[in-house]
Amino acid sequence: MSEEKKLLFKHDEQWDADKLHLIWGEIEEIAKELEISYYPPQFEVISAEQMIDAYTSVAMPVMYRHWSFGKAFIQQNHDYQEGRMGLAYEVVINSNPAIAYLMESNSITMMALVMAHASVGHSAVFKNNYLFKLWTDADGIIDYLVYAKNYIKKCEERYGDEAVERVLDAAHSIQQYGVDKYKRKTRNKTSAKKMQREIDRHQQKIDDYDDLWEKTVPKMSTDDQVDDDHVGQLEEPEENLLYFIEKNAPTLPTWKREIIRIVRRLATYWYPQSLTQVVNEGYATFTHHYIMNRLYERGLIDEGSFIEFIANHTGVITQHDYDSKYYSGFNVYTVGFNIFRDLKRMCEHPTDEDREWFPDIVGKRWQDVINNAMKNYNNETFINQFLSPKVMRDMKLFAVLDSYREKDYVVSGIHDEQGYRTVREIFARQYNRSRHVPDIAVIAADMNGSRELVLFHNDINDVPLDERSATQVLQYVAELWEYDVRLETISLSSRGAANKDILVKGPNSEVSKLRVSPRDPYFSPETD
């Protein structure tokens, strides 16, 4: 058999549906060597405009209407037409089957690469990583999106676009606080019949809705008991703000509660994405790198295709220097790929350093080690557990301390035994969610008096909230709660301790000024 007949494709070929089918068959065959399961794929070849539309509708095939999606589409489409941004080669959805959007302008080599990256790599993470297994339901998400779109459309027809938009604006502003971050959630699979019953039930609520009844007969959930000694004090803080409002807002109409519930459930669905970027992109990059290399080793692609793959792969994992105009932090593709590739190296060709640092990995089957790291870790724990001295040297990582106690910068972690541990700990901590999303919870709700809602901000990173932004967000909370909302913050810093309260009145009320109360005898007036 000639070399040409053995080739699956050449780099200058044009792709077609039959050729993509053959390519996927070979990818699946090689993927067996990874010893991992993934959702069956559903490929959709789309145009550049459709890809931008997928971006702006949070990459979902079905989505309710909201002005922010249209605004984002106009901005990104303009930037793309002007050459100020490129487009992803693919977008894949955490569903069963896993829907993968492929750009029609991709070359045949890039089609093979992105199918391996998305429909094997990402899909395996969606199906096997513990966060996705706990917080998402790939079998039911599409049905739920159809329900959400239809429900919100009916609300728009009944109550008007503006009223629905106000609820969505408010719910979107706090959707990061619509997740039970530390509670194990048990999910029941959503059957088609169950979904239809849910649709019918909520449609009946819409038909039976009486605004006068909702406004004059307040409801209170019995889930949250109060302490008589402290008005409205909850026994335990409630971190899921959307859930608390949905269940306990005194006069909120039923249709608004259901919209809040929709936003909350979708926020829960997206929650694992933010916690697994390094693992997710790293594993998908490791996967496409392995599969494309094996295609070349088997003689299924020519040298031109292999060079094209290497060029694109190198671009994906490029880490720009800190002083480059293109620098925007650490490239999650680079970090994740380097760690996964290093794990495989340690299994196959360990050094004395590897034996000292990773005795439980050396000598193991690389498939077992790789799959364990992909399944059971998030960004922070993955880096803290598997970032090796070799990767730190290769990436030239070191730690610099910028402290108010020191006049100059201090290099606190270098390439020695203690320095490696310091760098790894600091690097991993950057991916802790609390460093990017303030820790805020409901601590009290005076349901029998003023109905004021009290939130508490635990400033664990000594980074105070921006007063203007915090006030704007609290206005949205008040829009949903429909009564006064107060945010309390305790901030500890080198200048002392301060207790700050931001009080926001209910709808159509003015915002009070920020009140700062000293709680330390050495509190400096400059803190205000």
Tab-separated table of C-alpha atoms in Angstrom, residues 43-363:
chain	number	residue	atom	x	y	z
A	43	PHE	CA	-20.696	18.435	15.580
A	44	GLU	CA	-22.106	21.694	14.221
A	45	VAL	CA	-20.129	23.551	11.535
A	46	ILE	CA	-20.914	27.273	11.769
A	47	SER	CA	-19.876	30.613	10.277
A	48	ALA	CA	-17.861	33.370	11.944
A	49	GLU	CA	-21.032	35.362	12.664
A	50	GLN	CA	-22.659	32.324	14.231
A	51	MET	CA	-19.547	31.754	16.350
A	52	ILE	CA	-19.765	35.322	17.670
A	53	ASP	CA	-23.443	34.719	18.400
A	54	ALA	CA	-22.453	31.597	20.334
A	55	TYR	CA	-19.976	33.686	22.361
A	56	THR	CA	-22.528	36.289	23.283
A	57	SER	CA	-25.304	33.845	24.232
A	58	VAL	CA	-22.915	32.126	26.667
A	59	ALA	CA	-22.279	29.382	24.091
A	60	MET	CA	-25.659	27.747	24.573
A	61	PRO	CA	-27.751	26.479	21.630
A	62	VAL	CA	-30.947	27.774	23.257
A	63	MET	CA	-31.085	30.864	25.475
A	64	TYR	CA	-33.601	33.428	26.658
A	65	ARG	CA	-33.426	36.972	25.346
A	66	HIS	CA	-31.521	39.702	27.142
A	67	TRP	CA	-30.134	43.031	25.945
A	68	SER	CA	-26.604	42.211	27.174
A	69	PHE	CA	-26.310	39.400	24.613
A	70	GLY	CA	-27.113	41.755	21.732
A	71	LYS	CA	-24.740	44.409	23.036
A	72	ALA	CA	-21.906	41.901	23.306
A	73	PHE	CA	-22.655	40.618	19.780
A	74	ILE	CA	-22.413	44.096	18.266
A	75	GLN	CA	-19.163	44.868	20.104
A	76	GLN	CA	-17.452	41.580	19.275
A	77	ASN	CA	-18.662	41.491	15.679
A	78	HIS	CA	-17.293	45.014	15.155
A	79	ASP	CA	-13.945	44.107	16.706
A	80	TYR	CA	-13.754	40.980	14.538
A	81	GLN	CA	-14.563	42.875	11.344
A	82	GLU	CA	-11.928	45.479	12.205
A	83	GLY	CA	-9.313	42.789	12.873
A	84	ARG	CA	-8.954	43.579	16.587
A	85	MET	CA	-9.883	40.075	17.714
A	86	GLY	CA	-9.836	36.518	16.436
A	87	LEU	CA	-12.327	33.754	16.974
A	88	ALA	CA	-12.031	30.424	18.699
A	89	TYR	CA	-11.639	27.420	16.460
A	90	GLU	CA	-14.357	25.667	18.443
A	91	VAL	CA	-16.846	25.946	21.278
A	92	VAL	CA	-18.079	22.859	23.122
A	93	ILE	CA	-21.087	22.579	25.411
A	94	ASN	CA	-21.363	20.503	28.564
A	95	SER	CA	-24.339	18.441	27.426
A	96	ASN	CA	-25.113	14.868	26.487
A	97	PRO	CA	-24.442	14.574	23.589
A	98	ALA	CA	-21.669	17.183	23.796
A	99	ILE	CA	-22.431	19.805	21.154
A	100	ALA	CA	-19.250	21.092	19.477
A	101	TYR	CA	-19.340	24.142	17.220
A	102	LEU	CA	-16.589	24.059	14.566
A	103	MET	CA	-15.617	27.073	12.475
A	104	GLU	CA	-16.302	26.492	8.787
A	105	SER	CA	-13.121	28.419	7.915
A	106	ASN	CA	-10.928	25.855	9.732
A	107	SER	CA	-8.478	23.888	7.648
A	108	ILE	CA	-8.815	20.116	7.657
A	109	THR	CA	-5.857	19.888	10.068
A	110	MET	CA	-7.505	22.314	12.467
A	111	MET	CA	-10.762	20.376	12.230
A	112	ALA	CA	-8.917	17.284	13.451
A	113	LEU	CA	-7.178	19.230	16.219
A	114	VAL	CA	-10.304	20.895	17.594
A	115	MET	CA	-12.328	17.672	17.481
A	116	ALA	CA	-9.648	16.026	19.620
A	117	HIS	CA	-9.415	19.070	21.888
A	118	ALA	CA	-13.137	19.630	22.404
A	119	SER	CA	-14.973	16.369	21.845
A	120	VAL	CA	-12.432	14.182	23.644
A	121	GLY	CA	-10.555	16.496	26.036
A	122	HIS	CA	-13.217	18.931	27.240
A	123	SER	CA	-15.981	16.348	27.007
A	124	ALA	CA	-13.999	13.966	29.233
A	125	VAL	CA	-13.606	16.697	31.861
A	126	PHE	CA	-17.328	17.509	31.691
A	127	LYS	CA	-18.234	13.875	32.219
A	128	ASN	CA	-15.633	12.856	34.811
A	129	ASN	CA	-14.443	15.816	36.884
A	130	TYR	CA	-16.046	15.798	40.339
A	131	LEU	CA	-17.195	19.435	40.162
A	132	PHE	CA	-19.157	18.903	36.959
A	133	LYS	CA	-20.604	15.668	38.319
A	134	LEU	CA	-21.821	17.433	41.464
A	135	TRP	CA	-23.092	20.713	40.034
A	136	THR	CA	-24.254	20.008	36.481
A	137	ASP	CA	-26.669	17.736	34.663
A	138	ALA	CA	-25.523	17.236	31.078
A	139	ASP	CA	-28.589	15.111	30.289
A	140	GLY	CA	-31.124	17.766	31.265
A	141	ILE	CA	-29.535	21.146	30.462
A	142	ILE	CA	-30.901	21.533	26.918
A	143	ASP	CA	-34.457	20.708	27.996
A	144	TYR	CA	-34.153	23.177	30.857
A	145	LEU	CA	-32.897	25.929	28.530
A	146	VAL	CA	-35.893	25.373	26.267
A	147	TYR	CA	-38.168	25.668	29.290
A	148	ALA	CA	-36.361	28.817	30.526
A	149	LYS	CA	-36.592	30.510	27.145
A	150	ASN	CA	-40.302	29.734	26.771
A	151	TYR	CA	-41.119	30.765	30.340
A	152	ILE	CA	-39.369	34.125	30.099
A	153	LYS	CA	-40.956	34.758	26.703
A	154	LYS	CA	-44.423	34.186	28.232
A	155	CYS	CA	-43.560	36.536	31.101
A	156	GLU	CA	-42.547	39.208	28.589
A	157	GLU	CA	-45.873	38.812	26.788
A	158	ARG	CA	-47.862	39.024	30.035
A	159	TYR	CA	-45.932	41.614	32.096
A	160	GLY	CA	-43.967	43.498	29.458
A	161	ASP	CA	-40.362	43.418	28.261
A	162	GLU	CA	-39.258	46.175	30.631
A	163	ALA	CA	-40.513	44.464	33.789
A	164	VAL	CA	-38.857	41.162	32.866
A	165	GLU	CA	-35.656	42.937	31.877
A	166	ARG	CA	-35.434	44.620	35.286
A	167	VAL	CA	-35.641	41.259	37.032
A	168	LEU	CA	-33.033	39.699	34.741
A	169	ASP	CA	-30.690	42.680	35.157
A	170	ALA	CA	-30.897	42.394	38.923
A	171	ALA	CA	-30.526	38.597	38.981
A	172	HIS	CA	-27.579	38.669	36.546
A	173	SER	CA	-25.773	41.220	38.711
A	174	ILE	CA	-25.583	38.758	41.630
A	175	GLN	CA	-25.600	35.420	39.790
A	176	GLN	CA	-22.158	34.622	41.239
A	177	TYR	CA	-23.993	34.503	44.571
A	178	GLY	CA	-26.521	31.975	43.309
A	179	VAL	CA	-24.456	28.874	44.012
A	180	ASP	CA	-24.162	26.587	47.042
A	181	LYS	CA	-20.378	26.587	46.915
A	182	TYR	CA	-19.735	24.142	49.727
A	183	LYS	CA	-22.838	21.978	49.816
A	184	ARG	CA	-23.037	18.620	48.120
A	185	LYS	CA	-26.051	18.780	45.869
A	186	THR	CA	-27.859	15.604	44.839
A	187	ARG	CA	-29.503	15.892	41.460
A	188	ASN	CA	-32.332	13.925	40.020
A	189	LYS	CA	-32.220	13.316	36.308
A	190	THR	CA	-34.803	15.466	34.566
A	191	SER	CA	-37.010	13.364	32.324
A	192	ALA	CA	-39.061	14.817	29.485
A	193	LYS	CA	-42.299	14.059	31.352
A	194	LYS	CA	-41.024	15.710	34.536
A	195	MET	CA	-39.935	18.769	32.570
A	196	GLN	CA	-43.374	19.042	30.956
A	197	ARG	CA	-45.049	18.807	34.373
A	198	GLU	CA	-42.777	21.607	35.588
A	199	ILE	CA	-43.671	23.752	32.593
A	200	ASP	CA	-47.384	23.141	33.150
A	201	ARG	CA	-47.080	23.895	36.869
A	202	HIS	CA	-45.393	27.230	36.325
A	203	GLN	CA	-47.787	28.143	33.527
A	204	GLN	CA	-50.633	27.543	35.972
A	205	LYS	CA	-48.911	29.870	38.446
A	206	ILE	CA	-48.797	32.562	35.782
A	207	ASP	CA	-52.491	32.070	34.950
A	208	ASP	CA	-53.489	32.163	38.636
A	209	TYR	CA	-51.282	35.107	39.545
A	210	ASP	CA	-53.037	37.984	41.323
A	211	ASP	CA	-50.883	41.060	41.971
A	212	LEU	CA	-53.098	42.313	44.809
A	213	TRP	CA	-52.820	38.988	46.642
A	214	GLU	CA	-49.014	38.927	46.317
A	215	LYS	CA	-48.669	42.491	47.576
A	216	THR	CA	-50.958	42.177	50.589
A	217	VAL	CA	-50.157	38.689	51.894
A	218	PRO	CA	-46.405	38.376	52.535
A	219	LYS	CA	-44.880	34.927	52.645
A	220	MET	CA	-42.002	33.635	54.710
A	221	SER	CA	-40.154	30.375	54.313
A	222	THR	CA	-39.987	28.141	57.357
A	223	ASP	CA	-36.551	26.916	56.250
A	224	ASP	CA	-34.742	29.754	57.980
A	225	GLN	CA	-35.534	30.169	61.694
A	226	VAL	CA	-34.751	33.435	63.481
A	227	ASP	CA	-33.190	34.158	66.848
A	228	ASP	CA	-35.592	36.090	69.081
A	229	ASP	CA	-32.657	37.793	70.826
A	230	HIS	CA	-31.377	39.197	67.522
A	231	VAL	CA	-34.096	40.387	65.164
A	232	GLY	CA	-34.047	38.320	62.001
A	233	GLN	CA	-30.671	36.739	62.764
A	234	LEU	CA	-30.210	33.479	60.843
A	235	GLU	CA	-28.918	30.417	62.630
A	236	GLU	CA	-26.316	30.050	59.864
A	237	PRO	CA	-25.268	32.558	57.175
A	238	GLU	CA	-26.791	31.840	53.750
A	239	GLU	CA	-24.174	32.143	50.993
A	240	ASN	CA	-26.677	31.574	48.168
A	241	LEU	CA	-28.188	35.038	47.917
A	242	LEU	CA	-30.421	34.271	44.923
A	243	TYR	CA	-31.823	31.210	46.689
A	244	PHE	CA	-32.579	33.187	49.850
A	245	ILE	CA	-34.369	35.921	47.909
A	246	GLU	CA	-36.285	33.400	45.818
A	247	LYS	CA	-37.562	31.569	48.890
A	248	ASN	CA	-37.965	34.435	51.385
A	249	ALA	CA	-38.591	37.784	49.638
A	250	PRO	CA	-41.792	38.921	51.439
A	251	THR	CA	-43.804	40.339	48.542
A	252	LEU	CA	-42.075	39.058	45.399
A	253	PRO	CA	-44.538	37.808	42.750
A	254	THR	CA	-44.348	34.147	41.781
A	255	TRP	CA	-43.240	34.832	38.212
A	256	LYS	CA	-40.260	36.873	39.443
A	257	ARG	CA	-39.281	34.093	41.831
A	258	GLU	CA	-39.217	31.650	38.946
A	259	ILE	CA	-37.007	33.940	36.835
A	260	ILE	CA	-34.606	34.208	39.767
A	261	ARG	CA	-34.659	30.416	40.024
A	262	ILE	CA	-33.804	30.105	36.324
A	263	VAL	CA	-30.806	32.434	36.668
A	264	ARG	CA	-29.736	30.606	39.831
A	265	ARG	CA	-29.866	27.181	38.201
A	266	LEU	CA	-27.871	28.386	35.198
A	267	ALA	CA	-25.318	30.026	37.507
A	268	THR	CA	-24.924	26.657	39.211
A	269	TYR	CA	-24.449	24.995	35.822
A	270	TRP	CA	-21.592	27.400	34.942
A	271	TYR	CA	-20.021	27.372	38.387
A	272	PRO	CA	-17.545	24.492	37.749
A	273	GLN	CA	-16.181	26.244	34.663
A	274	SER	CA	-14.548	28.989	36.718
A	275	LEU	CA	-12.977	26.480	39.111
A	276	THR	CA	-11.462	24.185	36.485
A	277	GLN	CA	-9.992	26.407	33.746
A	278	VAL	CA	-6.445	25.156	34.274
A	279	VAL	CA	-7.514	21.507	34.556
A	280	ASN	CA	-10.037	21.750	31.715
A	281	GLU	CA	-7.916	23.584	29.144
A	282	GLY	CA	-4.754	21.804	30.251
A	283	TYR	CA	-6.263	18.349	29.821
A	284	ALA	CA	-7.895	19.244	26.478
A	285	THR	CA	-4.554	20.601	25.200
A	286	PHE	CA	-2.711	17.520	26.451
A	287	THR	CA	-5.334	15.374	24.696
A	288	HIS	CA	-5.125	17.062	21.294
A	289	HIS	CA	-1.305	17.076	21.512
A	290	TYR	CA	-1.274	13.324	22.196
A	291	ILE	CA	-3.826	12.433	19.513
A	292	MET	CA	-2.290	14.596	16.769
A	293	ASN	CA	1.160	13.157	17.468
A	294	ARG	CA	-0.249	9.637	17.294
A	295	LEU	CA	-1.962	10.417	13.970
A	296	TYR	CA	1.421	11.474	12.583
A	297	GLU	CA	3.221	8.461	14.068
A	298	ARG	CA	0.677	6.174	12.408
A	299	GLY	CA	1.280	7.851	9.064
A	300	LEU	CA	-2.293	9.151	8.866
A	301	ILE	CA	-1.345	12.822	8.340
A	302	ASP	CA	1.489	14.267	6.252
A	303	GLU	CA	4.355	16.489	7.384
A	304	GLY	CA	2.573	19.624	6.210
A	305	SER	CA	-0.374	18.856	8.481
A	306	PHE	CA	1.943	18.018	11.368
A	307	ILE	CA	3.832	21.324	10.984
A	308	GLU	CA	0.497	23.203	10.861
A	309	PHE	CA	-0.591	21.439	14.035
A	310	ILE	CA	2.684	22.253	15.828
A	311	ALA	CA	2.448	25.920	14.801
A	312	ASN	CA	-1.107	26.253	16.119
A	313	HIS	CA	-0.384	24.260	19.267
A	314	THR	CA	2.613	26.484	20.012
A	315	GLY	CA	0.426	29.550	19.637
A	316	VAL	CA	-2.128	28.117	22.069
A	317	ILE	CA	0.441	27.479	24.825
A	318	THR	CA	2.482	30.660	24.333
A	319	GLN	CA	3.140	32.423	27.640
A	320	HIS	CA	3.873	36.101	27.090
A	321	ASP	CA	6.458	37.769	29.319
A	322	TYR	CA	5.234	40.123	32.026
A	323	ASP	CA	6.550	43.174	30.129
A	324	SER	CA	4.891	42.209	26.827
A	325	LYS	CA	1.950	44.301	25.640
A	326	TYR	CA	0.101	41.014	25.134
A	327	TYR	CA	0.586	39.848	28.728
A	328	SER	CA	-2.692	39.263	30.560
A	329	GLY	CA	-1.608	36.929	33.324
A	330	PHE	CA	-0.777	33.258	33.213
A	331	ASN	CA	-2.032	31.308	30.217
A	332	VAL	CA	-4.246	28.533	31.614
A	333	TYR	CA	-3.518	26.392	28.543
A	334	THR	CA	0.218	26.659	29.222
A	335	VAL	CA	0.024	25.967	32.948
A	336	GLY	CA	-2.326	23.005	32.615
A	337	PHE	CA	-0.582	21.444	29.619
A	338	ASN	CA	2.865	21.748	31.223
A	339	ILE	CA	1.689	20.017	34.397
A	340	PHE	CA	-0.134	17.179	32.614
A	341	ARG	CA	2.804	16.581	30.271
A	342	ASP	CA	5.173	16.602	33.243
A	343	LEU	CA	3.060	13.999	35.041
A	344	LYS	CA	3.417	11.684	32.049
A	345	ARG	CA	7.171	12.305	32.029
A	346	MET	CA	7.495	11.487	35.719
A	347	CYS	CA	5.703	8.182	35.188
A	348	GLU	CA	7.883	7.169	32.254
A	349	HIS	CA	11.258	8.837	32.863
A	350	PRO	CA	11.511	9.910	36.522
A	351	THR	CA	14.528	11.667	38.037
A	352	ASP	CA	15.844	11.554	41.589
A	353	GLU	CA	14.116	14.870	42.201
A	354	ASP	CA	10.806	13.379	41.035
A	355	ARG	CA	11.247	10.421	43.408
A	356	GLU	CA	11.747	12.820	46.296
A	357	TRP	CA	8.872	15.155	45.490
A	358	PHE	CA	6.340	12.735	43.982
A	359	PRO	CA	6.975	9.219	45.339
A	360	ASP	CA	3.335	8.236	44.773
A	361	ILE	CA	3.528	9.058	41.045
A	362	VAL	CA	6.860	7.603	39.979
A	363	GLY	CA	6.446	4.157	38.474
